[in-house]
Structures are given as C-alpha cells and as structure tokens.
Short mmCIF file of C-alpha atoms in Angstrom, two decimals:
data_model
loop_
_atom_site.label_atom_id
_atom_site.label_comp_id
_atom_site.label_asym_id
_atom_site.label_seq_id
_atom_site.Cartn_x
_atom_site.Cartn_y
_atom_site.Cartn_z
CA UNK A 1 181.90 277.78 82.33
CA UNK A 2 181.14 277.54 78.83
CA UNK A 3 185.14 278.44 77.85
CA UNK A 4 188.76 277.49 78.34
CA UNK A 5 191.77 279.47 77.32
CA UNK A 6 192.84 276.89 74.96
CA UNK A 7 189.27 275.38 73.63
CA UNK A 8 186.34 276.30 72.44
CA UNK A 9 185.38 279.98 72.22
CA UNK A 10 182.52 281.93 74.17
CA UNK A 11 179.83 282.14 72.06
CA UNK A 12 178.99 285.54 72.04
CA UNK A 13 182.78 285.99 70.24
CA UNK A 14 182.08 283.58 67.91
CA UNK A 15 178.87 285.17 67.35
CA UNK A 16 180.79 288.95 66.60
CA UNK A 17 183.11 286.73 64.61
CA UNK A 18 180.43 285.54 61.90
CA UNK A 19 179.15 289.35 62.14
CA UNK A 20 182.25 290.18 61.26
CA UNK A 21 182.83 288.10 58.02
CA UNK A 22 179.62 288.91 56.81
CA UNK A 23 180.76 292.20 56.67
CA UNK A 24 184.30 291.61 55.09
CA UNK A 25 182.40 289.24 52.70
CA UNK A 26 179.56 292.01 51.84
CA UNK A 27 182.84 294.41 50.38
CA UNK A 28 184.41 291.83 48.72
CA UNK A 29 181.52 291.58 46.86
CA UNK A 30 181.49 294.89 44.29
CA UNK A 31 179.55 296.37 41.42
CA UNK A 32 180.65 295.35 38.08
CA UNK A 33 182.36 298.08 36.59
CA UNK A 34 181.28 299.38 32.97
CA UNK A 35 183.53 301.82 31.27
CA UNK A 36 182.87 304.38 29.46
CA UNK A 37 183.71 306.01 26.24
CA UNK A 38 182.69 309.05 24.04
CA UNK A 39 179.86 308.35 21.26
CA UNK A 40 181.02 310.30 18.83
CA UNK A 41 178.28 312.23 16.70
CA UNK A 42 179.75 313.62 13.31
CA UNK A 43 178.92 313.26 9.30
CA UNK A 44 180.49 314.92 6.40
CA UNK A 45 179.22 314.24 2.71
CA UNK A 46 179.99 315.74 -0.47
CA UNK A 47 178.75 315.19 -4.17
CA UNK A 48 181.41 314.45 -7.22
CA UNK A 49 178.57 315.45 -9.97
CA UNK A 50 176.40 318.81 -11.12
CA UNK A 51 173.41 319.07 -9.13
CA UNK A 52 170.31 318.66 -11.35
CA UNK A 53 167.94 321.25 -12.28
CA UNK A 54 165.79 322.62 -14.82
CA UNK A 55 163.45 325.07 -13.71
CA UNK A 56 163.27 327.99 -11.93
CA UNK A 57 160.13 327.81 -10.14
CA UNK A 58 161.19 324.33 -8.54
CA UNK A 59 162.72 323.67 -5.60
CA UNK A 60 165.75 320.97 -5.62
CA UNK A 61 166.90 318.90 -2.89
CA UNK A 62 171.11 318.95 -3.13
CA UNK A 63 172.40 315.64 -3.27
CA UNK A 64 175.58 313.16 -1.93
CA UNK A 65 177.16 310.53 -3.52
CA UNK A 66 180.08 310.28 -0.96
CA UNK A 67 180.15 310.14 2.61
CA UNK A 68 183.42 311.22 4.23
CA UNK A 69 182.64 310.35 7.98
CA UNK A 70 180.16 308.93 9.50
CA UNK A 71 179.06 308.31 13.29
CA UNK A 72 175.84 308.51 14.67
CA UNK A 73 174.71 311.09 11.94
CA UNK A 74 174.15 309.00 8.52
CA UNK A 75 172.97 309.49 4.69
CA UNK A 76 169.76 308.40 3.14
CA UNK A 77 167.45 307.80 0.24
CA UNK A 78 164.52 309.46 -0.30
CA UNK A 79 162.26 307.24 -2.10
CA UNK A 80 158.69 306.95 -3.90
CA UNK A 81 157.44 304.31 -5.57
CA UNK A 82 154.09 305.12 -7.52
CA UNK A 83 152.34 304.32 -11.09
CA UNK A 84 152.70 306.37 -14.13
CA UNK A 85 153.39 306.39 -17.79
CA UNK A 86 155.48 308.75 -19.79
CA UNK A 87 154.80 310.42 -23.26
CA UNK A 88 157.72 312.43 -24.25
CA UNK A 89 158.84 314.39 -21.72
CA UNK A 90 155.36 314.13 -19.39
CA UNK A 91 154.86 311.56 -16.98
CA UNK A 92 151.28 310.89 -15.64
CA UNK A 93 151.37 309.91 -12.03
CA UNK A 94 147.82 307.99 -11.35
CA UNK A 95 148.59 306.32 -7.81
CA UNK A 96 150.92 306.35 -5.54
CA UNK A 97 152.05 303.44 -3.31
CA UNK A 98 154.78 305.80 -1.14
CA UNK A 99 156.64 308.76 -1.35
CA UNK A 100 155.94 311.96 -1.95
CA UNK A 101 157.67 312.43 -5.13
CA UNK A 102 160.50 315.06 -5.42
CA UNK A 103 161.83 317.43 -8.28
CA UNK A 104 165.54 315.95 -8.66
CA UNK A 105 164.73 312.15 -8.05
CA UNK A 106 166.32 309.46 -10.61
CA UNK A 107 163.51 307.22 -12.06
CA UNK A 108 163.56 303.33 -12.68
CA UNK A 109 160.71 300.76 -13.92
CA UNK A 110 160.22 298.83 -16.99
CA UNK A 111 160.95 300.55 -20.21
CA UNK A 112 162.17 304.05 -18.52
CA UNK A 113 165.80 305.52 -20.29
CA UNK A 114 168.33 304.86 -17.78
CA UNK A 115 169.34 308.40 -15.86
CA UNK A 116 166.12 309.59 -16.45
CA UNK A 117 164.90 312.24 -13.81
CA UNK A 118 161.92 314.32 -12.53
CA UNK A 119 162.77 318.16 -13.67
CA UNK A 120 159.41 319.72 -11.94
CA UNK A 121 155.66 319.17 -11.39
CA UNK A 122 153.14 320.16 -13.90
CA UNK A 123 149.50 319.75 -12.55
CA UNK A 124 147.95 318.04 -8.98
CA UNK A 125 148.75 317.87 -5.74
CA UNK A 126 152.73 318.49 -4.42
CA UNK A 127 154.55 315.20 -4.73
CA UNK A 128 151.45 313.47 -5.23
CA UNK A 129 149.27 312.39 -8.34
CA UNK A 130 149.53 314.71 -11.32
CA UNK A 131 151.62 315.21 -14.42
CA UNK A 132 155.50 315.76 -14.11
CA UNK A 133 158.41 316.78 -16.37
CA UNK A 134 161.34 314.31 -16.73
CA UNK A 135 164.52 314.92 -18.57
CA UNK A 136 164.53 312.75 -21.06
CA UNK A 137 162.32 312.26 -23.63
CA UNK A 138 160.22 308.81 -24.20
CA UNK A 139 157.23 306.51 -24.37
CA UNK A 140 156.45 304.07 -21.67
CA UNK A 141 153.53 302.19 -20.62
CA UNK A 142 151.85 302.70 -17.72
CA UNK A 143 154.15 300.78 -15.04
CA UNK A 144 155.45 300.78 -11.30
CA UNK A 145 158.35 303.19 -11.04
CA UNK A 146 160.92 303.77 -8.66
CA UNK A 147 162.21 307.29 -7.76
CA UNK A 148 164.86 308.04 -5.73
CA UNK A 149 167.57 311.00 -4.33
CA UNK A 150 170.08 310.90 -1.91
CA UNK A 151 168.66 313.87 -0.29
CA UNK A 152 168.33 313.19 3.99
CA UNK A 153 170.65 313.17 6.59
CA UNK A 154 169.51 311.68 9.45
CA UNK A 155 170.80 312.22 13.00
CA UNK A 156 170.10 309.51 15.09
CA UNK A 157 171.08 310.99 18.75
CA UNK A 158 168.96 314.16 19.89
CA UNK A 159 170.73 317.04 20.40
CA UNK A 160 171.32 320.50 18.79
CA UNK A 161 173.80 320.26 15.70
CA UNK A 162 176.09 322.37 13.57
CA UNK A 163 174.86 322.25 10.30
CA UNK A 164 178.07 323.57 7.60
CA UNK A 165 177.67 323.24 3.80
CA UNK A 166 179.86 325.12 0.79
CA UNK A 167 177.77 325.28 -2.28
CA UNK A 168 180.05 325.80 -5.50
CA UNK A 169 178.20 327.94 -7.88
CA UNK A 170 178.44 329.06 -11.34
CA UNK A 171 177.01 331.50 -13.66
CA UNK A 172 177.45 331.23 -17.83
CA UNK A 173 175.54 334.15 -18.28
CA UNK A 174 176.31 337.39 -18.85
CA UNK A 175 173.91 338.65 -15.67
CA UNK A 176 174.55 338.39 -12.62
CA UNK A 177 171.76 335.85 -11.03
CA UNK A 178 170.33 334.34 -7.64
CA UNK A 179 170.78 331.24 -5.85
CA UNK A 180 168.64 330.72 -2.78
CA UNK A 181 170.06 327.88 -0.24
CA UNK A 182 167.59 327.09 2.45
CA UNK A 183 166.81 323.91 5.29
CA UNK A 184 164.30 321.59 5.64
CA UNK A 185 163.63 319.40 8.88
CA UNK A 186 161.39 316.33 8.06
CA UNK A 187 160.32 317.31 5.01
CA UNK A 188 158.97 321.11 6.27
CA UNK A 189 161.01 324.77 5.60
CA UNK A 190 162.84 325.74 8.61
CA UNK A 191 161.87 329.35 8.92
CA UNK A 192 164.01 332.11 8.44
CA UNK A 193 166.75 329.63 7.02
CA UNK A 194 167.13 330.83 3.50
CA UNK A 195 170.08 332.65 2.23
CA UNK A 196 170.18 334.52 -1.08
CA UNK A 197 173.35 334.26 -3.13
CA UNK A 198 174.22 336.64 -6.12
CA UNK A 199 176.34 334.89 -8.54
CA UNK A 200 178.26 336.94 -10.50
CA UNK A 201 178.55 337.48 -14.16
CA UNK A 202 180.65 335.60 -17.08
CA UNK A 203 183.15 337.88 -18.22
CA UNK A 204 185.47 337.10 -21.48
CA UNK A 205 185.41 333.66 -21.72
CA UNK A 206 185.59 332.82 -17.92
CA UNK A 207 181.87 331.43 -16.27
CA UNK A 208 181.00 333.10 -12.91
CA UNK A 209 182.15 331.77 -9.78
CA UNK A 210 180.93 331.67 -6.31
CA UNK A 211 181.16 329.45 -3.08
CA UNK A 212 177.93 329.90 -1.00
CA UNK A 213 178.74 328.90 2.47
CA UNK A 214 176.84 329.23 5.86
CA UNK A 215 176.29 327.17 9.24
CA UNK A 216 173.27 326.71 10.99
CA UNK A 217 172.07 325.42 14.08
CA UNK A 218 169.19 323.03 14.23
CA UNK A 219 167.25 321.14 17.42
CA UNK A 220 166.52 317.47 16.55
CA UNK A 221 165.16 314.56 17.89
CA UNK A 222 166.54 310.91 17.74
CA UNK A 223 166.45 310.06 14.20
CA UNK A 224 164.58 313.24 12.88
CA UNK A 225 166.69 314.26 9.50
CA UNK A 226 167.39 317.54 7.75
CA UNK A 227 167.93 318.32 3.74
CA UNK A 228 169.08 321.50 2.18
CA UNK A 229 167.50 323.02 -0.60
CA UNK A 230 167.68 324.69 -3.72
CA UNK A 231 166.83 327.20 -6.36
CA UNK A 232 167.80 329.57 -9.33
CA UNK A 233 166.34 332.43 -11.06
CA UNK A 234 168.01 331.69 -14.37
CA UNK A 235 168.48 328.32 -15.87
CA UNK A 236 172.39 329.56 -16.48
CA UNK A 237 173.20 329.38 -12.96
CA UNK A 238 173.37 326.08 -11.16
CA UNK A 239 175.93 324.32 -8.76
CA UNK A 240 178.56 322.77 -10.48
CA UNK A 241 181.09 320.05 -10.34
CA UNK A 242 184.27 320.84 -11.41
CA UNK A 243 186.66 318.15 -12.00
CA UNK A 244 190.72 317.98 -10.62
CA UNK A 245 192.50 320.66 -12.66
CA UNK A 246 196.07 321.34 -13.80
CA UNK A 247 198.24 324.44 -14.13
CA UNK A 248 198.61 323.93 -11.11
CA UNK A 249 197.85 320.45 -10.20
CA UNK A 250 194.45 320.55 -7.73
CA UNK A 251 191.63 317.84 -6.79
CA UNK A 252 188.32 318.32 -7.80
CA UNK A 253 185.71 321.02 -6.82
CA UNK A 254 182.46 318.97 -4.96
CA UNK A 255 179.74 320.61 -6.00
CA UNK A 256 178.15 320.48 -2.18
CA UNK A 257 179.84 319.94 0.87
CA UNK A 258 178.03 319.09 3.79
CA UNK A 259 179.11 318.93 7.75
CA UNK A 260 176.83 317.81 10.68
CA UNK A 261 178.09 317.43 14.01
CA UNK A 262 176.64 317.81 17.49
CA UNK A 263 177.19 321.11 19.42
CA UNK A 264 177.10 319.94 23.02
CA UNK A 265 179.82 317.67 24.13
CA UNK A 266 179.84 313.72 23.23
CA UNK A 267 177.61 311.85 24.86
CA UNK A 268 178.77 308.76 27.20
CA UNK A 269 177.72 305.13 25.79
CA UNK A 270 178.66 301.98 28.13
CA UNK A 271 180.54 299.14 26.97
CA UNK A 272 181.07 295.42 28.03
CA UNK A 273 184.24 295.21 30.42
#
C-alpha cells in the first residue's frame, strides 16, 4: 500500500492536485486591461482680417488666422516656393520648385514689399509658370520667393464630417451683387457645392450687409483636407472684418467662421493603464 491516513498521499490525488493548481494558476493569470476613452474629432477657426481680393474672374481661397478648437481636425499652410521677378505690379514666374501657386497667397523673398500678395493670374498654366498680378507695386530681381495662405483644413481621422462656415459679407455699392461660396477637397471642386449669395445694396450712408451661412457634408480619408472658396462679381463686394463696436458694446465680426466636426460618433483610442 502506497498510502497511510496520516502520510504521504496516493499519487493519483496528488496528481488531480497539481491539475488542479494549474488551473487556479491559469485564472489568476489575466489580460492586461486597456481603457478606453473618446478621440474627440472637432476644429473651429475664424479670421480677425478682410479677406483679400481683387478680381472678379479669380477664385480666392478664405483664410484663418485663429483656431478656436482643435482635435484631430487641424489648420494648415498652403505653400509654393518658385522663381520670379516683379516689375510693377507683374510678377514673372519662370520655375517652380513646389506649389501650385494660389490667388490670395502672401509673398516673401529678397527685395519683395512686406504684405505683398498674388491678386490673380495673367498668362500660363493654373498655379504654374506664367505672369501674375500682386498688390503692390515694385521692382525686384529675379529671386526665390515664398508664397503662402492659411487656406487647408486637414482632418486626420476618416470619417464623414459636418462642414459649418458664416461668411460676413458686404456690399458699398449701390447694386445689389453676387458672392459665390463653394468646397474644395484636395485641391479639386466638390460638385454641386456652390452657393450663390445676393448681397444687398448700400442705402444712405449704410454698406450692405449679409451673413452667408451653410453646412455641408463631406467623406474623407485620414488626412485628406478641404478649403472653401471664393468669388465676387463686383470688386465692391467682398467679406469683411468688422472690428468690436459700441452703442452697444459688441466683439468683433470674423470675417469667416469655420466648423468641422465628425458626424458619426467618437471613435475609441486605447490608452496606457
């Protein structure tokens, strides 16, 4: 007999025993546990200055100079960098090392007037070599330049998103005149996007007023980006900044406001415990 009552064990118990404690030690052992949390995906922006302009057979990219919120949807440059020279109010693109150039960028390189912008495209190929029209008027050699607006939003979580914007126009004419507001995703129209605004007329001494305001839905993929666009049928109508005001007291007018945020519901990002 390979047992007593008060010694050593059979071995087949034993055996069951070590069964047994592989067992308890098998749901001792658990997963590590990663919590979760929303990922929020929002971005408002709005611009404290007149959006620029100057003719009425260019298209304008609206501009930020302020970002409100910001999560998962964020605010960029569009940039170009090329070679030109400018005589007067003509600049001569003859390379270009990136961009494409845009109607509304701010211009830097040797010798260029600070502030100086591109108004609209003369001759060649869109955003590309050619001749341009800048705002100010000059002489500079031919040099790199820099050009740059604060045009893109870019959302970097795919998803289908909410896009709001209120456009503050104004009119100092005494017509009544157009603005068209319209979306671009990566640099293409979005069709069937547009929306015509009529602005109305000055009367007396008071400028016509109107807030142009729409949302849209768009599809995007990880870090695809959108831009809205611009344009006028008169040079007296534009989108205007209107500074805090009294009479009575009230903050300042943006002349764009822009909200992005994600339709479905937040998306779940894991964190360290």
């Amino acid at each position: 007999v390979s047992q007593s009552r008060y010694g050593q064990q059979p071995v087949g118990l034993v055996n069951q025993i070590a069964e047994l404690q592989k067992q308890v030690d098998a749901f001792a052992v658990q997963p590590v546990h990663t919590p979760q949390v929303p990922q929020f995906i929002y971005g408002s922006f709005y611009s404290t200055a007149n959006q620029p302009d100057g003719s009425t057979t260019t298209a304008y990219p609206l501009l930020y100079d302020t970002t409100q919120f910001s999560k998962n949807v964020v605010l960029e440059d569009r940039t170009a960098v090329f070679t030109a020279s400018i005589a007067t109010t003509t600049m001569t693109v003859t390379s270009i090392t990136s961009g494409p150039i845009y109607p509304g960028m701010t211009i830097t390189g040797t010798g260029v007037t600070a502030g100086t912008r591109i108004v609209s495209q003369l001759t060649g190929t869109d955003g590309s070599t050619g001749t341009y029209q800048v705002s100010v008027s000059q002489t500079v050699a031919s040099t790199t330049i820099t050009g740059t607006c604060k045009s893109i939003v870019r959302c970097e979580v795919a998803g289908v998103y909410n896009v709001q914007f209120s456009v503050q126009m104004v009119n100092t004419d005494s017509s009544v005149h157009d603005i068209d507001v319209w979306m671009r995703k990566n640099g293409t129209d979005v069709a069937d996007s547009n929306s015509q605004f009529s602005v109305p007329a000055r009367h007396g001494s008071v400028d016509g007023h109107l807030i142009g305001a729409l949302n849209l839905f768009i599809d995007l993929a990880a870090d695809e980006y959108i831009e809205l666009m611009w344009s006028t049928t008169d040079a007296t109508t534009t989108i205007q900044y209107i500074g805090a005001q009294t009479g009575p007291v009230r903050p300042a007018t943006p002349s764009v406001i822009l909200t992005v945020s994600l339709v479905s519901m937040p998306t779940l990002q894991g964190v360290s415990a």
